[in-house]
Short mmCIF file of C-alpha atoms in Angstrom, two decimals:
data_model
loop_
_atom_site.label_atom_id
_atom_site.label_comp_id
_atom_site.label_asym_id
_atom_site.label_seq_id
_atom_site.Cartn_x
_atom_site.Cartn_y
_atom_site.Cartn_z
CA UNK A 1 77.10 139.42 91.50
CA UNK A 2 78.19 135.86 92.20
CA UNK A 3 81.20 135.66 94.47
CA UNK A 4 84.10 133.45 93.50
CA UNK A 5 85.32 130.57 95.66
CA UNK A 6 88.36 132.67 96.58
CA UNK A 7 86.10 135.49 97.71
CA UNK A 8 84.12 133.13 99.93
CA UNK A 9 87.36 131.86 101.46
CA UNK A 10 88.39 135.43 102.18
CA UNK A 11 85.04 136.14 103.80
CA UNK A 12 85.43 133.14 106.08
CA UNK A 13 89.07 133.80 106.84
CA UNK A 14 90.21 130.45 105.43
CA UNK A 15 92.49 131.99 102.84
CA UNK A 16 94.69 133.63 105.45
CA UNK A 17 94.46 131.06 108.20
CA UNK A 18 92.50 132.69 110.99
CA UNK A 19 89.15 130.94 111.01
CA UNK A 20 89.58 127.39 112.25
CA UNK A 21 90.07 126.97 116.01
CA UNK A 22 92.10 124.06 117.29
CA UNK A 23 93.88 123.03 120.44
CA UNK A 24 97.56 123.95 120.32
CA UNK A 25 98.46 120.32 120.93
CA UNK A 26 96.67 119.41 117.69
CA UNK A 27 98.95 121.50 115.49
CA UNK A 28 101.21 119.04 113.72
CA UNK A 29 103.54 121.80 112.50
CA UNK A 30 104.26 123.27 115.97
CA UNK A 31 106.97 121.26 117.71
CA UNK A 32 106.66 121.16 121.48
CA UNK A 33 110.17 122.61 121.85
CA UNK A 34 109.75 125.40 119.28
CA UNK A 35 110.55 128.89 120.58
CA UNK A 36 106.99 129.96 119.79
CA UNK A 37 105.16 126.82 121.00
CA UNK A 38 104.00 128.23 124.33
CA UNK A 39 102.81 131.44 122.68
CA UNK A 40 100.88 129.52 120.02
CA UNK A 41 99.25 127.48 122.76
CA UNK A 42 98.19 130.52 124.74
CA UNK A 43 96.83 132.60 121.86
CA UNK A 44 95.03 129.66 120.26
CA UNK A 45 93.49 128.58 123.57
CA UNK A 46 92.32 132.17 124.08
CA UNK A 47 90.74 132.24 120.62
CA UNK A 48 92.89 135.15 119.48
CA UNK A 49 94.71 133.23 116.75
CA UNK A 50 93.43 130.06 115.18
CA UNK A 51 94.86 127.45 112.88
CA UNK A 52 95.09 127.47 109.12
CA UNK A 53 93.35 124.09 109.35
CA UNK A 54 92.19 121.85 112.17
CA UNK A 55 95.71 120.40 112.46
CA UNK A 56 98.09 123.12 111.23
CA UNK A 57 99.12 126.56 112.47
CA UNK A 58 101.52 127.51 109.63
CA UNK A 59 104.00 129.33 111.88
CA UNK A 60 106.17 130.54 108.98
CA UNK A 61 103.29 131.98 106.97
CA UNK A 62 103.52 135.74 106.56
CA UNK A 63 100.99 137.97 108.28
CA UNK A 64 98.65 140.33 106.44
CA UNK A 65 97.44 143.74 107.55
CA UNK A 66 93.89 142.42 107.87
CA UNK A 67 95.05 139.58 110.08
CA UNK A 68 96.76 142.03 112.45
CA UNK A 69 93.55 143.99 112.86
CA UNK A 70 91.59 140.78 113.46
CA UNK A 71 93.83 139.55 116.26
CA UNK A 72 94.05 142.94 118.01
CA UNK A 73 90.26 143.17 117.82
CA UNK A 74 89.89 139.71 119.35
CA UNK A 75 92.43 140.61 122.02
CA UNK A 76 90.13 143.51 122.94
CA UNK A 77 87.08 141.27 123.22
CA UNK A 78 85.74 141.71 119.66
CA UNK A 79 83.80 144.95 120.36
CA UNK A 80 81.12 145.91 117.85
CA UNK A 81 82.10 148.92 115.73
CA UNK A 82 79.71 151.86 115.46
CA UNK A 83 79.78 151.74 111.66
CA UNK A 84 81.61 150.23 108.72
CA UNK A 85 85.10 151.46 107.95
CA UNK A 86 85.60 154.11 105.30
CA UNK A 87 88.19 152.09 103.38
CA UNK A 88 86.83 151.34 99.89
CA UNK A 89 88.64 148.00 99.68
CA UNK A 90 87.17 146.55 102.93
CA UNK A 91 83.79 145.05 102.14
CA UNK A 92 81.39 144.24 104.97
CA UNK A 93 81.59 140.49 104.36
CA UNK A 94 85.38 140.29 104.78
CA UNK A 95 86.35 138.35 107.89
CA UNK A 96 88.32 141.35 109.18
CA UNK A 97 85.72 144.01 108.28
CA UNK A 98 84.45 144.58 111.84
CA UNK A 99 88.01 144.51 113.15
CA UNK A 100 89.18 147.18 110.71
CA UNK A 101 86.10 149.32 111.38
CA UNK A 102 86.72 149.14 115.13
CA UNK A 103 90.44 149.78 114.71
CA UNK A 104 89.77 152.82 112.53
CA UNK A 105 87.38 154.21 115.15
CA UNK A 106 89.98 153.67 117.88
CA UNK A 107 92.75 155.29 115.84
CA UNK A 108 94.68 152.05 115.43
CA UNK A 109 94.13 151.40 111.72
CA UNK A 110 95.21 153.80 109.03
CA UNK A 111 95.19 153.42 105.28
CA UNK A 112 97.80 153.42 102.59
CA UNK A 113 98.74 156.41 100.47
CA UNK A 114 95.90 155.80 98.03
CA UNK A 115 93.24 155.71 100.74
CA UNK A 116 92.80 151.94 100.75
CA UNK A 117 93.56 149.68 103.71
CA UNK A 118 95.27 146.84 101.88
CA UNK A 119 94.03 144.13 104.20
CA UNK A 120 95.40 141.35 102.03
CA UNK A 121 98.88 142.86 101.81
CA UNK A 122 101.73 141.46 103.87
CA UNK A 123 102.34 143.69 106.88
CA UNK A 124 105.87 145.03 107.27
CA UNK A 125 107.60 145.05 110.63
CA UNK A 126 107.47 148.83 110.80
CA UNK A 127 103.76 148.90 109.91
CA UNK A 128 103.16 146.29 112.59
CA UNK A 129 105.12 148.32 115.13
CA UNK A 130 102.91 151.36 114.47
CA UNK A 131 99.74 149.28 114.87
CA UNK A 132 101.10 147.91 118.17
CA UNK A 133 102.01 151.39 119.37
CA UNK A 134 98.53 152.70 118.64
CA UNK A 135 96.96 149.64 120.24
CA UNK A 136 98.97 150.23 123.41
CA UNK A 137 97.78 153.85 123.44
CA UNK A 138 94.17 152.69 123.04
CA UNK A 139 94.56 150.07 125.78
CA UNK A 140 96.11 152.55 128.20
CA UNK A 141 99.34 150.57 128.41
CA UNK A 142 102.62 152.18 129.35
CA UNK A 143 104.51 153.31 126.27
CA UNK A 144 108.16 152.36 125.92
CA UNK A 145 111.02 154.07 124.14
CA UNK A 146 113.61 151.68 122.81
CA UNK A 147 116.97 152.82 121.47
CA UNK A 148 116.88 152.29 117.72
CA UNK A 149 120.44 153.52 117.23
CA UNK A 150 121.69 150.19 118.54
CA UNK A 151 120.64 148.53 115.28
CA UNK A 152 122.69 148.51 112.09
CA UNK A 153 119.80 149.43 109.80
CA UNK A 154 118.23 152.16 111.93
CA UNK A 155 118.38 154.54 108.97
CA UNK A 156 116.02 152.22 107.09
CA UNK A 157 113.19 152.90 109.52
CA UNK A 158 110.89 155.45 107.90
CA UNK A 159 110.16 158.63 109.85
CA UNK A 160 106.46 157.84 110.31
CA UNK A 161 107.36 154.51 111.94
CA UNK A 162 110.16 155.57 114.29
CA UNK A 163 107.98 156.27 117.33
CA UNK A 164 106.08 153.03 116.86
CA UNK A 165 109.24 151.02 116.29
CA UNK A 166 110.88 152.55 119.36
CA UNK A 167 107.89 151.52 121.46
CA UNK A 168 107.75 148.01 120.01
CA UNK A 169 111.47 147.50 120.61
CA UNK A 170 111.42 149.05 124.08
CA UNK A 171 108.42 146.97 125.12
CA UNK A 172 110.04 143.80 123.82
CA UNK A 173 107.31 143.25 121.25
CA UNK A 174 109.70 143.34 118.29
CA UNK A 175 113.32 142.27 118.54
CA UNK A 176 116.27 142.58 116.18
CA UNK A 177 117.81 139.79 114.18
CA UNK A 178 120.93 137.89 115.21
CA UNK A 179 122.84 140.20 112.87
CA UNK A 180 121.67 143.26 114.79
CA UNK A 181 119.12 144.49 112.26
CA UNK A 182 115.52 145.62 112.66
CA UNK A 183 114.51 144.80 109.08
CA UNK A 184 111.67 147.38 109.14
CA UNK A 185 110.52 146.57 105.61
CA UNK A 186 110.61 142.83 106.21
CA UNK A 187 107.54 140.66 106.85
CA UNK A 188 106.30 139.23 110.13
CA UNK A 189 105.35 135.56 110.51
CA UNK A 190 102.45 133.97 112.33
CA UNK A 191 104.88 132.54 114.88
CA UNK A 192 106.26 136.01 115.58
CA UNK A 193 102.75 137.45 115.84
CA UNK A 194 101.77 134.76 118.34
CA UNK A 195 104.72 135.69 120.56
CA UNK A 196 103.86 139.40 120.29
CA UNK A 197 100.26 138.70 121.31
CA UNK A 198 101.43 136.59 124.22
CA UNK A 199 103.51 139.53 125.43
CA UNK A 200 100.56 141.88 125.03
CA UNK A 201 98.40 139.49 127.09
CA UNK A 202 100.95 139.52 129.92
CA UNK A 203 102.69 142.92 130.00
CA UNK A 204 106.19 142.94 131.43
CA UNK A 205 106.53 144.15 135.02
CA UNK A 206 109.48 146.17 136.26
#
């Protein structure tokens, strides 16, 4: 069956902005004084996150579940998975296929209620926190336990995500908004992901 142009873009990673490497200084949409500029520089120079084009990083673009798996996989050195994943919606030619297969083997990736992975779906902050928690377990990092009760919308955090969210908050990977909310169902941006990856690359000491 002939693949569509969109399908080819997905296979290459161009549709979600993770395939084209570029020096951080070349990103015209990352101001040198932006709060995420240093993080973007470090993760792009390390080849963990790349630009959406040769000159743009798209810091405000929302992150997908597949993209999260891809960057965690790269952070781990892009290890080869033993086999393909069992998710029916992750085809072998997808740019994040190996990443999802590896993450499933390591217990980092889990599917949605219908058994699919939903790689093209926007990742929520609570989903991301669970992925980060499981990654930290896999990497042998110290697990943290943040106090979720300090946030106004703590009751909005679903039960399956509380442990992961507590770790992400306690480890400083995910922070609340200026209004004191966690926004667990809200999206994460590429700028936020870059900062999270920077913190994972250099764990806090103390």
